[in-house]
CSV table of C-alpha atoms in Angstrom, one decimal:
chain,number,residue,atom,x,y,z
A,16,MET,CA,168.6,146.1,128.1
A,17,ALA,CA,168.5,146.4,123.8
A,18,GLN,CA,170.0,142.3,123.6
A,19,LEU,CA,166.9,140.7,126.2
A,20,ILE,CA,164.4,142.7,124.5
A,21,ALA,CA,165.7,141.9,120.9
A,22,ALA,CA,166.0,138.1,122.4
A,23,ASN,CA,162.8,138.4,122.9
A,24,LEU,CA,161.3,139.2,119.9
A,25,LEU,CA,163.0,136.1,117.9
A,26,ASN,CA,162.3,133.9,120.6
A,27,GLY,CA,158.4,134.8,119.9
A,28,ILE,CA,158.5,135.1,116.0
A,29,GLU,CA,160.3,131.2,116.6
A,30,ASN,CA,157.2,130.2,118.9
A,31,ASP,CA,154.9,132.3,116.2
A,32,ILE,CA,156.5,130.3,113.6
A,33,ASP,CA,156.2,127.1,115.3
A,34,ALA,CA,152.4,127.7,115.9
A,35,ALA,CA,151.3,128.2,112.5
A,36,ASN,CA,153.3,125.1,111.6
A,37,ASP,CA,151.4,123.5,114.1
A,38,ASP,CA,148.2,125.3,112.2
A,39,VAL,CA,149.5,124.5,109.0
A,40,ASP,CA,149.2,120.2,110.8
A,41,ASP,CA,146.1,120.8,111.5
A,42,LEU,CA,144.6,122.3,108.3
A,43,GLY,CA,146.1,119.0,106.9
A,44,VAL,CA,143.9,117.6,109.5
A,45,ILE,CA,140.7,119.4,108.3
A,46,HIS,CA,141.2,118.6,104.9
A,47,GLU,CA,141.4,113.9,105.7
A,48,THR,CA,138.3,114.4,107.7
A,49,LEU,CA,136.3,117.0,104.8
A,50,LEU,CA,136.9,114.4,102.0
A,51,SER,CA,136.0,111.8,104.1
A,52,THR,CA,132.8,113.3,105.2
A,53,ALA,CA,129.9,112.5,102.8
A,54,ASP,CA,127.2,114.3,104.9
A,55,GLY,CA,126.6,117.9,103.7
A,56,THR,CA,125.7,119.1,107.2
A,57,ARG,CA,128.5,117.8,108.6
A,58,SER,CA,130.7,119.5,105.6
A,59,GLU,CA,130.1,122.5,105.7
A,60,ALA,CA,131.0,122.5,109.4
A,61,ILE,CA,134.1,121.2,108.8
A,62,ALA,CA,134.4,123.8,105.9
A,63,ARG,CA,133.4,126.6,107.5
A,64,GLN,CA,136.6,125.4,110.4
A,65,ARG,CA,138.9,124.3,107.1
A,66,ASP,CA,138.4,128.4,106.2
A,67,GLN,CA,138.9,129.9,109.3
A,68,LYS,CA,141.3,127.5,110.1
A,69,THR,CA,142.9,129.1,106.6
A,70,THR,CA,143.0,131.9,107.9
A,71,GLN,CA,144.4,132.1,111.3
A,72,ILE,CA,146.9,130.6,109.2
A,73,ASN,CA,147.4,133.9,107.1
A,74,ASN,CA,147.4,135.8,109.0
A,75,HIS,CA,150.3,134.0,110.5
A,76,ILE,CA,152.3,134.7,107.8
A,77,VAL,CA,151.3,138.3,107.8
A,78,ARG,CA,152.0,139.3,111.0
A,79,LEU,CA,155.5,136.9,111.1
A,80,ARG,CA,156.4,139.0,107.9
A,81,GLY,CA,156.3,142.2,109.5
A,82,GLU,CA,157.7,141.0,113.1
A,83,LEU,CA,160.8,139.1,110.5
A,84,ASN,CA,160.6,142.8,108.6
A,85,ALA,CA,161.2,145.1,112.1
A,86,VAL,CA,163.5,142.4,112.7
A,87,GLU,CA,165.6,143.3,110.6
A,88,GLN,CA,165.4,146.9,110.6
A,89,MET,CA,166.3,147.4,114.5
A,90,ASN,CA,169.2,145.5,113.6
A,91,ARG,CA,170.4,148.2,110.7
A,92,ASN,CA,169.6,151.2,113.2
A,93,THR,CA,171.5,149.1,116.0
A,94,SER,CA,175.0,150.1,116.9
A,95,LEU,CA,176.5,146.0,117.9
A,96,THR,CA,179.3,144.8,118.1
A,97,PRO,CA,180.6,143.0,115.3
A,98,SER,CA,180.2,139.3,117.5
A,99,GLU,CA,176.4,140.4,117.7
A,100,GLU,CA,175.1,142.3,114.7
A,101,ALA,CA,176.6,138.7,113.3
A,102,THR,CA,175.1,136.5,116.1
A,103,ARG,CA,171.4,138.8,115.1
A,104,ARG,CA,172.1,138.9,111.7
A,105,THR,CA,172.7,135.0,111.2
A,106,ARG,CA,169.0,134.6,114.3
A,107,HIS,CA,167.4,136.5,111.4
A,108,ALA,CA,168.0,134.3,108.0
A,109,VAL,CA,167.5,131.1,110.2
A,110,LEU,CA,164.2,132.8,111.1
A,111,ALA,CA,163.1,133.3,108.0
A,112,ARG,CA,164.1,130.2,106.2
A,113,LYS,CA,162.2,129.0,108.5
A,114,LEU,CA,159.4,130.6,107.7
A,115,MET,CA,160.2,130.4,103.9
A,116,GLY,CA,160.1,126.3,104.7
A,117,LEU,CA,156.4,127.1,106.5
A,118,LEU,CA,155.4,128.9,102.9
A,119,ASP,CA,156.4,126.1,101.3
A,120,LYS,CA,155.0,123.0,103.3
A,121,TYR,CA,151.3,125.5,103.2
A,122,ARG,CA,151.0,125.7,100.1
A,123,GLN,CA,152.1,122.2,99.5
A,124,LEU,CA,149.2,121.0,100.8
A,125,GLU,CA,147.1,123.5,99.7
A,126,ARG,CA,147.9,121.8,96.1
A,127,GLU,CA,146.6,119.1,97.5
A,128,SER,CA,144.3,119.6,98.7
A,129,GLN,CA,142.8,120.7,95.7
A,130,LYS,CA,144.0,118.2,93.8
A,131,MET,CA,142.1,115.6,96.0
A,132,TYR,CA,138.4,117.8,96.1
A,133,LEU,CA,138.0,118.0,92.5
A,134,MET,CA,140.7,115.5,90.9
A,135,PRO,CA,142.2,112.4,92.2
A,136,ASP,CA,143.2,111.3,89.6
A,137,ALA,CA,144.7,114.3,88.4
A,138,THR,CA,148.7,113.9,87.5
A,139,ASP,CA,150.8,116.9,88.8
A,140,ASP,CA,151.1,119.0,85.5
A,141,GLU,CA,147.2,118.2,84.8
A,142,VAL,CA,146.3,120.1,88.4
A,143,ASN,CA,148.9,122.3,87.5
A,144,GLN,CA,147.1,123.3,84.5
A,145,ALA,CA,144.2,123.5,85.6
A,146,VAL,CA,144.7,126.5,87.8
A,147,ASN,CA,147.1,128.5,85.7
A,148,ASP,CA,146.1,128.8,82.5
A,149,GLU,CA,142.7,130.5,81.9
A,150,THR,CA,141.6,128.3,79.0
A,151,ALA,CA,142.1,124.7,81.7
A,152,ARG,CA,140.5,126.7,83.5
A,153,SER,CA,137.5,127.0,82.3
A,154,VAL,CA,137.3,124.2,80.4
A,155,PHE,CA,137.3,123.5,84.2
A,156,ALA,CA,134.8,125.3,85.1
A,157,MET,CA,132.3,123.5,82.6
A,158,ASP,CA,133.2,120.8,83.7
A,159,VAL,CA,132.3,120.4,86.6
A,160,MET,CA,128.9,122.8,86.9
A,161,SER,CA,127.9,120.0,84.2
A,162,SER,CA,128.2,117.2,86.7
A,163,TYR,CA,125.5,116.1,89.0
A,164,GLN,CA,126.7,117.1,92.0
A,165,SER,CA,126.6,120.7,90.4
A,166,LYS,CA,125.6,122.1,94.0
A,167,VAL,CA,129.2,121.1,95.7
A,168,ALA,CA,131.6,121.2,92.2
A,169,ARG,CA,130.3,125.3,92.3
A,170,ARG,CA,131.8,125.0,96.8
A,171,MET,CA,134.4,123.3,95.0
A,172,LEU,CA,135.7,125.4,92.9
A,173,ARG,CA,135.1,128.6,94.4
A,174,ASP,CA,137.4,127.1,97.1
A,175,VAL,CA,139.9,126.2,94.8
A,176,GLU,CA,140.1,129.8,93.4
A,177,ASN,CA,139.9,131.5,96.5
A,178,ARG,CA,142.0,129.0,97.5
A,179,ASP,CA,144.9,129.8,94.3
A,180,ARG,CA,144.5,133.5,94.8
A,181,ASP,CA,145.3,132.4,98.9
A,182,ILE,CA,148.9,130.8,97.2
A,183,GLN,CA,149.8,134.2,94.4
A,184,GLU,CA,149.3,136.5,97.5
A,185,ILE,CA,152.1,133.8,99.5
A,186,GLY,CA,154.3,134.0,96.1
A,187,ASN,CA,153.8,137.2,96.2
A,188,THR,CA,154.9,136.8,100.6
A,189,ILE,CA,157.9,135.2,99.2
A,190,GLU,CA,158.9,137.7,96.7
A,191,LEU,CA,158.4,139.7,99.5
A,192,LEU,CA,160.6,138.3,101.8
A,193,GLN,CA,163.9,137.3,98.6
A,194,SER,CA,163.6,141.3,97.6
A,195,SER,CA,164.4,142.8,101.2
A,196,ARG,CA,167.5,140.1,100.9
A,197,MET,CA,166.0,137.9,104.0
A,198,PHE,CA,167.2,135.3,102.0
């Protein structure tokens, strides 16, 4: 009976990771739509849709991390035959790697989207500098604020800062997963 419960739990986690992966794909489409929309009212609606999808993805990630940690605890606290233990640990490791793949995909999508929103010509180094270097961020923020589209630029800067916080939270999640020896 315990084996069936564990198998169902692991299958549910795998399905949730697949659903979150689909959500990341959907978010990519939303980003593309937002970039190609010139209508201000429509772009605000799409931006709200993007924010809802981002929140949904972040909630998936937090829940999945908790579920994988619970499975790890269950594996430690359950006496299993050596073959059952090996099977569970292997399945857990596969799901943890799959979640890491999801996080990497999400992080890459967010970085590419930030780049396209603000500086379509920017190199990866320029984007990294604008995101990671406080001085460059300040200079970048002043440049954006002085542009003729200051209202749009302020919204985009706020979006970038929010996405940067999201990416940092994902990074912290990755570090937590790695520190809990899931990888």
